[in-house]
CSV table of C-alpha atoms and ligand atoms in Angstrom, one decimal:
chain,number,residue,atom,x,y,z
A,289,UNK,CA,1.8,106.6,-21.7
A,290,UNK,CA,5.5,106.9,-20.7
A,291,UNK,CA,8.7,104.8,-20.9
A,292,UNK,CA,11.8,105.1,-18.9
A,293,UNK,CA,14.9,104.8,-20.9
A,294,UNK,CA,18.5,104.6,-19.1
A,295,UNK,CA,21.5,105.4,-20.8
A,296,UNK,CA,19.8,107.3,-23.4
A,297,UNK,CA,22.5,109.8,-24.0
A,298,UNK,CA,24.9,107.1,-25.0
A,299,UNK,CA,25.3,105.7,-28.7
A,300,UNK,CA,22.3,103.3,-29.0
A,301,UNK,CA,20.3,104.8,-26.4
A,302,UNK,CA,20.3,108.3,-28.2
A,303,UNK,CA,19.6,106.5,-31.4
A,304,UNK,CA,16.7,104.6,-29.7
A,305,UNK,CA,15.1,107.8,-28.3
A,306,UNK,CA,15.3,109.6,-31.5
A,307,UNK,CA,13.8,106.8,-33.3
A,308,UNK,CA,11.2,106.2,-30.7
A,309,UNK,CA,9.9,110.0,-30.8
A,310,UNK,CA,10.2,110.0,-34.6
A,311,UNK,CA,7.6,107.2,-34.6
A,312,UNK,CA,5.3,107.8,-31.7
A,313,UNK,CA,4.3,110.5,-29.2
A,314,UNK,CA,4.8,108.4,-26.2
A,315,UNK,CA,6.9,110.5,-23.6
A,316,UNK,CA,10.4,109.2,-22.9
A,317,UNK,CA,12.1,109.9,-19.4
A,318,UNK,CA,15.6,109.6,-20.2
A,319,UNK,CA,18.0,108.9,-17.1
A,320,UNK,CA,21.6,109.2,-18.0
A,321,UNK,CA,24.5,109.8,-15.6
A,322,UNK,CA,26.5,111.7,-18.3
A,323,UNK,CA,29.7,109.6,-18.0
A,324,UNK,CA,32.4,110.3,-20.8
A,325,UNK,CA,30.0,108.2,-23.1
A,326,UNK,CA,27.0,110.1,-22.7
A,327,UNK,CA,26.5,112.9,-25.0
A,328,UNK,CA,23.7,115.2,-24.7
A,329,UNK,CA,24.3,116.9,-28.0
A,330,UNK,CA,23.2,113.6,-29.6
A,331,UNK,CA,19.5,114.7,-28.4
A,332,UNK,CA,20.0,118.4,-29.6
A,333,UNK,CA,17.1,118.1,-31.8
A,334,UNK,CA,14.7,117.1,-29.0
A,335,UNK,CA,15.4,120.5,-27.2
A,336,UNK,CA,12.2,122.1,-26.2
A,337,UNK,CA,10.2,118.8,-27.0
A,338,UNK,CA,7.8,118.0,-24.2
A,339,UNK,CA,7.9,114.3,-25.0
A,340,UNK,CA,11.6,114.2,-23.8
A,341,UNK,CA,12.2,114.5,-20.1
A,342,UNK,CA,16.0,114.5,-19.5
A,343,UNK,CA,17.2,113.6,-16.0
A,344,UNK,CA,20.8,113.6,-15.2
A,345,UNK,CA,21.4,110.6,-12.7
A,346,UNK,CA,22.7,107.4,-11.7
A,347,UNK,CA,20.7,104.0,-12.1
A,348,UNK,CA,22.0,103.0,-8.7
A,349,UNK,CA,20.6,106.1,-6.8
A,350,UNK,CA,17.7,104.3,-5.6
A,351,UNK,CA,16.1,107.5,-3.9
A,352,UNK,CA,16.0,109.1,-7.5
A,353,UNK,CA,15.1,106.1,-9.4
A,354,UNK,CA,12.0,105.4,-7.1
A,355,UNK,CA,11.0,109.0,-7.4
A,356,UNK,CA,10.9,108.8,-11.1
A,357,UNK,CA,8.9,105.5,-11.1
A,358,UNK,CA,6.4,107.3,-8.6
A,359,UNK,CA,6.2,110.7,-10.6
A,360,UNK,CA,6.0,109.3,-14.2
A,361,UNK,CA,4.6,105.9,-13.8
A,362,UNK,CA,6.2,104.3,-16.8
A,363,UNK,CA,4.7,101.3,-18.5
A,364,UNK,CA,8.1,100.1,-19.3
A,365,UNK,CA,11.8,100.3,-18.8
A,366,UNK,CA,14.4,100.1,-21.5
A,367,UNK,CA,17.7,99.6,-19.7
A,368,UNK,CA,20.6,100.6,-21.8
A,369,UNK,CA,22.9,102.3,-19.1
A,370,UNK,CA,26.3,100.6,-18.9
A,371,UNK,CA,30.0,101.0,-19.0
A,372,UNK,CA,30.4,99.6,-22.6
A,373,UNK,CA,34.1,99.6,-23.7
A,374,UNK,CA,36.1,96.3,-23.3
A,375,UNK,CA,39.3,98.1,-23.5
A,376,UNK,CA,38.5,100.3,-20.3
A,377,UNK,CA,37.1,97.4,-18.6
A,378,UNK,CA,40.5,95.7,-18.9
A,379,UNK,CA,42.2,99.0,-17.5
A,380,UNK,CA,39.7,99.7,-14.8
A,381,UNK,CA,37.0,97.1,-14.0
A,382,UNK,CA,35.6,98.9,-10.9
A,383,UNK,CA,33.0,101.2,-12.9
A,384,UNK,CA,31.8,98.2,-14.9
A,385,UNK,CA,30.9,96.1,-11.7
A,386,UNK,CA,29.4,99.2,-10.1
A,387,UNK,CA,27.2,100.3,-13.1
A,388,UNK,CA,26.6,97.0,-14.8
A,389,UNK,CA,26.0,94.8,-11.8
A,390,UNK,CA,25.2,97.0,-8.7
A,391,UNK,CA,23.3,99.5,-11.0
A,392,UNK,CA,21.2,97.0,-12.8
A,393,UNK,CA,20.4,95.3,-9.3
A,394,UNK,CA,19.4,98.8,-8.0
A,395,UNK,CA,17.2,99.3,-10.8
A,396,UNK,CA,15.7,96.0,-10.7
A,397,UNK,CA,14.8,96.5,-7.2
A,398,UNK,CA,13.3,100.0,-8.0
A,399,UNK,CA,11.3,98.5,-10.8
A,400,UNK,CA,10.1,95.6,-8.7
A,401,UNK,CA,8.7,98.0,-5.9
A,402,UNK,CA,6.8,100.1,-8.4
A,403,UNK,CA,5.4,97.2,-10.5
A,404,UNK,CA,4.2,95.4,-7.3
A,405,UNK,CA,2.1,98.1,-6.4
A,406,UNK,CA,0.4,98.8,-9.8
A,407,UNK,CA,-3.2,97.6,-10.4
A,408,UNK,CA,-3.6,94.1,-12.0
A,409,UNK,CA,-3.9,95.2,-15.7
A,410,UNK,CA,-1.0,97.7,-15.6
A,411,UNK,CA,1.1,95.0,-13.9
A,412,UNK,CA,0.5,92.3,-16.5
A,413,UNK,CA,1.5,94.9,-19.2
A,414,UNK,CA,4.7,96.3,-17.5
A,415,UNK,CA,7.9,95.2,-19.1
A,416,UNK,CA,11.5,95.6,-18.1
A,417,UNK,CA,13.6,95.3,-21.2
A,418,UNK,CA,17.3,94.6,-20.5
A,419,UNK,CA,19.7,95.5,-23.5
A,420,UNK,CA,22.6,93.0,-23.5
A,421,UNK,CA,25.3,91.6,-25.6
A,422,UNK,CA,26.6,88.7,-27.5
A,423,UNK,CA,29.8,88.9,-25.6
A,424,UNK,CA,28.1,87.0,-22.6
A,425,UNK,CA,28.5,83.9,-24.7
A,426,UNK,CA,32.4,84.1,-25.0
A,427,UNK,CA,34.4,83.3,-28.1
A,428,UNK,CA,33.5,80.8,-30.9
A,429,UNK,CA,36.0,78.5,-32.9
A,430,UNK,CA,36.0,79.5,-36.6
A,431,UNK,CA,33.5,76.6,-37.7
A,432,UNK,CA,31.4,76.7,-34.4
A,433,UNK,CA,27.7,77.3,-35.0
A,434,UNK,CA,26.5,80.7,-34.2
A,435,UNK,CA,25.4,81.6,-30.8
A,436,UNK,CA,21.7,80.8,-30.0
A,437,UNK,CA,19.8,82.0,-27.0
A,438,UNK,CA,20.8,78.5,-25.3
A,439,UNK,CA,24.6,78.9,-25.7
A,440,UNK,CA,26.3,78.4,-22.2
A,441,UNK,CA,27.5,81.8,-20.8
A,442,UNK,CA,31.3,82.1,-21.0
A,443,UNK,CA,32.2,85.6,-20.6
A,444,UNK,CA,36.0,86.4,-21.0
A,445,UNK,CA,36.4,90.1,-20.1
A,446,UNK,CA,35.5,92.2,-17.2
A,447,UNK,CA,32.9,94.1,-19.3
A,448,UNK,CA,31.3,90.7,-20.6
A,449,UNK,CA,31.3,89.3,-17.1
A,450,UNK,CA,29.7,92.2,-15.8
A,451,UNK,CA,27.0,92.1,-18.6
A,452,UNK,CA,26.5,88.5,-17.9
A,453,UNK,CA,26.1,89.1,-14.2
A,454,UNK,CA,23.3,91.6,-15.0
A,455,UNK,CA,21.6,89.1,-17.4
A,456,UNK,CA,21.5,86.8,-14.6
A,457,UNK,CA,19.9,89.2,-11.9
A,458,UNK,CA,17.3,90.1,-14.7
A,459,UNK,CA,16.4,86.4,-15.3
A,460,UNK,CA,16.4,86.0,-11.4
A,461,UNK,CA,14.1,88.7,-11.0
A,462,UNK,CA,11.5,87.1,-13.3
A,463,UNK,CA,11.9,83.6,-11.9
A,464,UNK,CA,11.6,84.6,-8.3
A,465,UNK,CA,9.4,87.8,-8.3
A,466,UNK,CA,7.5,87.3,-11.5
A,467,UNK,CA,8.8,90.7,-13.0
A,468,UNK,CA,8.1,90.8,-16.7
A,469,UNK,CA,11.5,91.1,-18.2
A,470,UNK,CA,12.7,90.8,-21.6
A,471,UNK,CA,16.4,90.3,-22.6
A,472,UNK,CA,18.0,91.1,-25.9
A,473,UNK,CA,21.6,89.8,-26.6
A,474,UNK,CA,23.0,91.8,-29.8
A,475,UNK,CA,26.1,91.9,-31.7
A,476,UNK,CA,28.5,94.9,-32.6
A,477,UNK,CA,26.5,98.0,-33.6
A,478,UNK,CA,27.7,100.8,-35.7
A,479,UNK,CA,26.3,103.9,-37.0
A,480,UNK,CA,25.6,107.7,-36.1
A,481,UNK,CA,26.7,109.0,-32.6
A,482,UNK,CA,29.1,106.1,-32.1
A,483,UNK,CA,31.9,107.2,-29.7
A,484,UNK,CA,35.3,107.3,-31.4
A,485,UNK,CA,36.8,104.7,-29.1
A,486,UNK,CA,35.2,102.0,-30.8
A,487,UNK,CA,36.8,100.3,-34.0
A,488,UNK,CA,34.6,101.8,-36.8
A,489,UNK,CA,34.4,105.3,-35.7
A,490,UNK,CA,37.9,105.5,-34.6
A,491,UNK,CA,39.2,104.1,-37.9
A,492,UNK,CA,36.9,106.8,-39.7
A,493,UNK,CA,38.3,109.8,-37.3
A,494,UNK,CA,41.8,108.5,-37.4
A,495,UNK,CA,41.9,108.2,-41.2
A,496,UNK,CA,40.7,111.8,-41.7
A,497,UNK,CA,43.3,113.3,-39.2
A,498,UNK,CA,45.9,111.0,-41.1
A,499,UNK,CA,46.7,109.1,-37.9
A,500,UNK,CA,47.5,105.5,-37.7
A,501,UNK,CA,44.6,103.0,-37.8
A,502,UNK,CA,45.5,100.6,-34.9
A,503,UNK,CA,44.5,97.1,-35.8
A,504,UNK,CA,44.8,94.6,-32.8
A,505,UNK,CA,47.1,91.6,-33.4
A,506,UNK,CA,46.6,90.0,-36.9
A,507,UNK,CA,43.1,91.8,-37.2
A,508,UNK,CA,41.4,88.3,-38.1
A,509,UNK,CA,39.1,88.4,-35.2
A,510,UNK,CA,35.5,88.2,-36.5
A,511,UNK,CA,32.6,90.4,-35.2
A,512,UNK,CA,28.7,90.3,-36.5
A,513,UNK,CA,27.8,93.7,-37.4
A,514,UNK,CA,24.5,95.6,-37.0
A,515,UNK,CA,23.2,98.9,-38.1
A,516,UNK,CA,22.1,100.7,-34.9
A,517,UNK,CA,18.9,101.7,-36.3
A,518,UNK,CA,18.1,97.9,-36.7
A,519,UNK,CA,19.2,97.3,-33.1
A,520,UNK,CA,16.5,100.0,-32.1
A,521,UNK,CA,13.8,98.4,-34.5
A,522,UNK,CA,14.5,95.1,-32.8
A,523,UNK,CA,14.3,96.4,-29.3
A,524,UNK,CA,10.9,98.3,-30.1
A,525,UNK,CA,9.6,94.6,-31.6
A,526,UNK,CA,10.6,92.7,-28.5
A,527,UNK,CA,9.2,95.4,-26.3
A,528,UNK,CA,5.9,95.1,-28.2
A,529,UNK,CA,5.5,91.5,-28.7
A,530,UNK,CA,8.3,89.6,-26.9
A,531,UNK,CA,7.2,87.0,-24.4
A,532,UNK,CA,8.2,88.0,-20.7
A,533,UNK,CA,11.1,86.0,-19.5
A,534,UNK,CA,12.5,85.3,-22.8
A,535,UNK,CA,15.7,86.4,-24.2
A,536,UNK,CA,16.2,87.1,-28.0
A,537,UNK,CA,19.4,87.3,-29.8
A,538,UNK,CA,19.8,90.1,-32.3
A,539,UNK,CA,22.3,90.2,-34.9
A,540,UNK,CA,23.0,91.3,-38.6
A,541,UNK,CA,24.1,88.1,-40.3
A,542,UNK,CA,27.4,90.0,-41.1
A,543,UNK,CA,30.3,88.1,-39.8
A,544,UNK,CA,33.4,89.9,-40.9
A,545,UNK,CA,37.0,90.0,-39.7
A,546,UNK,CA,38.2,93.2,-38.4
A,547,UNK,CA,40.8,93.9,-41.1
A,548,UNK,CA,38.2,93.6,-43.7
A,549,UNK,CA,36.1,96.2,-41.9
A,550,UNK,CA,39.1,98.6,-41.6
A,551,UNK,CA,39.8,98.2,-45.5
A,552,UNK,CA,35.9,98.8,-46.2
A,553,UNK,CA,36.1,101.9,-44.4
A,554,UNK,CA,39.2,103.2,-46.1
A,555,UNK,CA,37.8,102.5,-49.4
A,556,UNK,CA,34.7,104.4,-48.7
A,557,UNK,CA,36.9,107.2,-47.6
A,558,UNK,CA,39.0,107.1,-50.8
A,559,UNK,CA,35.9,107.4,-52.6
A,560,UNK,CA,34.0,110.1,-50.5
A,561,UNK,CA,37.0,112.1,-49.3
A,562,UNK,CA,40.1,111.2,-51.2
A,563,UNK,CA,43.3,112.1,-49.5
A,564,UNK,CA,46.0,113.6,-51.9
A,565,UNK,CA,48.7,111.8,-49.9
A,566,UNK,CA,47.4,108.5,-51.0
A,567,UNK,CA,45.0,105.5,-50.1
A,568,UNK,CA,43.9,105.5,-46.4
A,569,UNK,CA,44.9,102.0,-46.1
A,570,UNK,CA,48.6,103.0,-45.8
A,571,UNK,CA,47.8,104.2,-42.2
A,572,UNK,CA,47.0,100.8,-41.1
A,573,UNK,CA,49.3,99.6,-38.3
A,574,UNK,CA,49.1,96.3,-36.5
A,575,UNK,CA,49.4,96.9,-32.7
A,576,UNK,CA,49.7,94.6,-29.6
A,577,UNK,CA,46.5,92.6,-29.2
A,578,UNK,CA,44.0,93.1,-26.7
A,579,UNK,CA,44.5,90.9,-23.5
A,580,UNK,CA,42.1,87.9,-23.5
A,581,UNK,CA,40.8,89.0,-27.0
A,582,UNK,CA,37.8,87.0,-28.1
A,583,UNK,CA,38.3,85.4,-31.5
A,584,UNK,CA,34.9,85.2,-33.0
A,585,UNK,CA,31.3,86.2,-32.2
A,586,UNK,CA,28.4,85.4,-34.4
A,587,UNK,CA,24.7,85.6,-33.6
A,588,UNK,CA,22.0,83.1,-34.7
A,589,UNK,CA,19.0,85.4,-35.0
A,590,UNK,CA,16.5,83.0,-36.1
A,591,UNK,CA,14.4,83.0,-32.9
A,592,UNK,CA,13.5,86.8,-33.0
A,593,UNK,CA,12.8,86.2,-36.8
A,594,UNK,CA,10.7,83.1,-36.5
A,595,UNK,CA,8.7,84.4,-33.3
A,596,UNK,CA,8.4,88.2,-34.0
A,597,UNK,CA,9.0,88.6,-37.6
A,598,UNK,CA,12.0,90.9,-37.0
A,599,UNK,CA,14.9,90.9,-39.7
A,600,UNK,CA,17.4,93.8,-40.2
A,601,UNK,CA,16.5,96.4,-42.7
A,602,UNK,CA,20.1,97.3,-43.7
A,603,UNK,CA,22.9,95.3,-45.4
A,604,UNK,CA,26.4,96.0,-44.3
A,605,UNK,CA,27.2,97.7,-47.5
A,606,UNK,CA,24.2,100.2,-46.9
A,607,UNK,CA,24.9,100.6,-43.4
A,608,UNK,CA,28.5,101.1,-43.4
A,609,UNK,CA,28.2,103.7,-46.4
A,610,UNK,CA,25.7,105.6,-44.4
A,611,UNK,CA,27.7,105.6,-41.4
A,612,UNK,CA,30.9,107.0,-43.0
A,613,UNK,CA,28.8,109.6,-44.7
A,614,UNK,CA,27.5,110.6,-41.4
A,615,UNK,CA,30.9,111.2,-39.9
A,616,UNK,CA,31.9,113.1,-42.8
A,617,UNK,CA,28.6,115.4,-42.6
A,618,UNK,CA,29.1,115.8,-38.7
A,619,UNK,CA,32.8,117.1,-38.6
A,620,UNK,CA,31.6,119.4,-35.8
A,621,UNK,CA,30.3,116.8,-33.8
A,622,UNK,CA,33.4,114.7,-33.9
A,623,UNK,CA,35.7,117.9,-33.1
A,624,UNK,CA,33.6,118.5,-30.0
A,625,UNK,CA,34.0,114.9,-29.0
A,626,UNK,CA,37.8,114.9,-29.6
A,627,UNK,CA,38.3,118.3,-27.9
A,628,UNK,CA,36.1,117.3,-24.9
A,629,UNK,CA,33.9,120.4,-25.7
A,630,UNK,CA,30.7,118.2,-25.7
A,631,UNK,CA,31.3,118.2,-22.0
A,632,UNK,CA,30.9,121.9,-21.5
A,633,UNK,CA,27.3,121.3,-21.7
A,634,UNK,CA,27.5,119.9,-18.2
A,635,UNK,CA,29.1,123.1,-17.1
A,636,UNK,CA,26.5,125.3,-18.8
A,637,UNK,CA,23.4,123.3,-17.5
A,638,UNK,CA,24.6,122.1,-14.2
A,639,UNK,CA,27.2,124.7,-13.2
A,640,UNK,CA,29.6,121.9,-12.4
A,641,UNK,CA,32.9,120.5,-13.6
A,642,UNK,CA,32.4,117.0,-14.9
B,249,NAD,P1,27.5,104.0,-24.5
B,249,NAD,O1,28.8,103.6,-23.6
B,249,NAD,O2,27.6,104.6,-25.7
B,249,NAD,O3,26.5,104.6,-23.5
B,249,NAD,C1,26.1,104.2,-22.3
B,249,NAD,C2,25.3,105.4,-21.7
B,249,NAD,O4,25.1,105.0,-20.2
B,249,NAD,C3,26.0,106.7,-21.6
B,249,NAD,O5,25.3,107.6,-22.0
B,249,NAD,C4,26.4,106.7,-20.0
B,249,NAD,O6,26.4,108.3,-19.7
B,249,NAD,C5,25.4,106.1,-19.5
B,249,NAD,N1,25.6,105.5,-18.1
B,249,NAD,C6,26.8,104.8,-17.6
B,249,NAD,N2,26.9,104.8,-16.4
B,249,NAD,C7,25.7,105.0,-16.0
B,249,NAD,C8,24.8,105.1,-14.8
B,249,NAD,N3,25.6,104.6,-13.6
B,249,NAD,N4,23.7,105.3,-14.5
B,249,NAD,C9,23.0,106.1,-15.7
B,249,NAD,N5,23.6,106.2,-17.0
B,249,NAD,C10,24.8,105.7,-17.0
B,249,NAD,O7,27.0,102.5,-24.7
B,249,NAD,P2,26.2,101.8,-26.0
B,249,NAD,O8,27.1,101.3,-26.9
B,249,NAD,O9,25.1,102.9,-26.5
B,249,NAD,O10,25.6,100.5,-25.3
B,249,NAD,C11,24.3,100.6,-24.7
B,249,NAD,C12,23.9,99.2,-24.1
B,249,NAD,O11,23.8,98.4,-25.4
B,249,NAD,C13,24.9,98.8,-23.3
B,249,NAD,O12,24.1,98.1,-22.0
B,249,NAD,C14,25.8,97.8,-23.9
B,249,NAD,O13,26.1,96.8,-23.1
B,249,NAD,C15,24.7,97.4,-24.9
B,249,NAD,N6,25.3,96.7,-26.1
B,249,NAD,C16,26.0,97.6,-26.9
B,249,NAD,C17,26.6,97.0,-28.1
B,249,NAD,C18,27.4,98.0,-29.0
B,249,NAD,O14,27.9,97.3,-30.0
B,249,NAD,N7,27.7,99.2,-28.6
B,249,NAD,C19,26.1,95.8,-28.6
B,249,NAD,C20,25.4,95.0,-27.8
B,249,NAD,C21,24.8,95.5,-26.5
B,250,DAU,O1,29.6,92.4,-29.3
B,250,DAU,C1,28.9,93.5,-28.7
B,250,DAU,C2,30.0,94.4,-28.2
B,250,DAU,O2,30.4,95.2,-29.3
B,250,DAU,C3,29.2,95.2,-27.2
B,250,DAU,O3,28.8,94.5,-26.1
B,250,DAU,C4,30.3,96.4,-26.8
B,250,DAU,O4,29.8,97.3,-25.8
B,250,DAU,C5,30.9,97.0,-27.9
B,250,DAU,O5,32.0,98.0,-27.3
B,250,DAU,C6,31.5,96.1,-28.8
B,250,DAU,O6,32.7,95.4,-28.3
B,250,DAU,P1,34.1,95.1,-29.1
B,250,DAU,O7,35.1,95.0,-28.1
B,250,DAU,O8,33.7,94.0,-30.1
B,250,DAU,O9,34.0,96.3,-29.9
B,250,DAU,P2,35.3,97.4,-30.3
B,250,DAU,O10,34.8,98.5,-31.3
B,250,DAU,O11,36.0,97.9,-29.1
B,250,DAU,O12,36.3,96.3,-31.1
B,250,DAU,C7,35.8,95.6,-32.2
B,250,DAU,C8,36.9,94.8,-32.7
B,250,DAU,O13,37.8,95.6,-33.2
B,250,DAU,C9,37.6,94.0,-31.5
B,250,DAU,O14,38.1,92.8,-32.0
B,250,DAU,C10,38.7,94.8,-31.1
B,250,DAU,C11,39.2,95.3,-32.4
B,250,DAU,N1,39.9,96.7,-32.3
B,250,DAU,C12,39.1,97.7,-31.5
B,250,DAU,C13,39.7,98.9,-31.4
B,250,DAU,C14,39.1,100.0,-30.7
B,250,DAU,C15,41.0,97.0,-33.2
B,250,DAU,O15,41.5,96.1,-33.7
B,250,DAU,N2,41.6,98.3,-32.7
B,250,DAU,C16,41.0,99.2,-32.0
B,250,DAU,O16,41.6,100.2,-32.0
């Protein structure tokens, strides 16, 4: 048996592939374009492992994707590939529409073409799992109830609008063509291999370099944080037992304002790697706010718990301690990401400049 994973060299995708192969022997075909966010070094421990087939390519390349379906005959697709950073989407929305909307459309069409040729039993068992975000629901007032699966879509950034569009396409491919799709809408992840453009890893690497810790606006924006390993276990659970056509919200029951997150990271670094110059919180610097910044996200994850028995295993306290420790233990990974050296792999492997 084989699954096709897209975006498996990114933050969540690489955690998912590593966890998957640590738990069973089902082959993973990993299709990733290796944009700046794709880092093959995340998968270094799988070198020489026949269960992992890495393919560099675009989800929008229908010839390639059709060929992958025909050759590997996957029983499921787990679709992570996306442009994922809100700030980048504000500066350049085009790539977000190209990958998140057009790319998802192309992948759905290739999956539908393959699925429609399968014998009845395999057709019924096939799954297209779309990995999405809580940002599609927009921003919550301070006392509003958390997002349920029936919350209206009100995306506010080019990123969240492009993800919302992809969710709608996935839904339509189920309702119109009967493709057995599953969608998960997850809150903010954190953990190993998180690219240091996002809040938590940026704060860790900047603090260690004694650089300012840029907090947007007043820092009172609220996110609901989930350890990445828990997101991966939620996806495995939904893939195994979720009902086709359903969406499941995934979250950590961990609503926290950004400024509190930054203080927690600083306190852990003070404990684990004290700086003789003084507490890391001295580096906190309030900067101009993100345009259109959503004030609060919160996930109501009762459906996935009630129907599928999933709950996060990590508390925020255990997950953030593991995460800070991981960054301290992987200084070379951080250095190679910061210097751009991780992209040398493209040159070595493909003989091209990326
Ligand atoms: P990421 O940016 O770290 O990784 C994205 C991966 O997709 C990279 O490896 C990149 O090379 C690949 N990719 C980009 N465009 C591609 C294309 N056209 N074809 C093939 N591969 C392509 O993202 P992430 O944080 O790991 O997020 C993964 C998915 O999970 C995304 O769909 C995102 O919307 C969703 N999500 C993320 C979070 C979060 O907190 N990071 C939370 C909820 C949902
Ligand atoms: O909610 C799920 C989403 O979480 C995912 O869909 C996205 O792919 C993922 O990037 C993440 O989006 P956010 O915009 O919430 O994550 P980010 O880490 O960029 O920012 C988290 C919060 O911290 C947000 O309120 C903005 C703020 N922030 C971020 C950065 C990078 C700062 O205050 N300073 C910063 O330098």
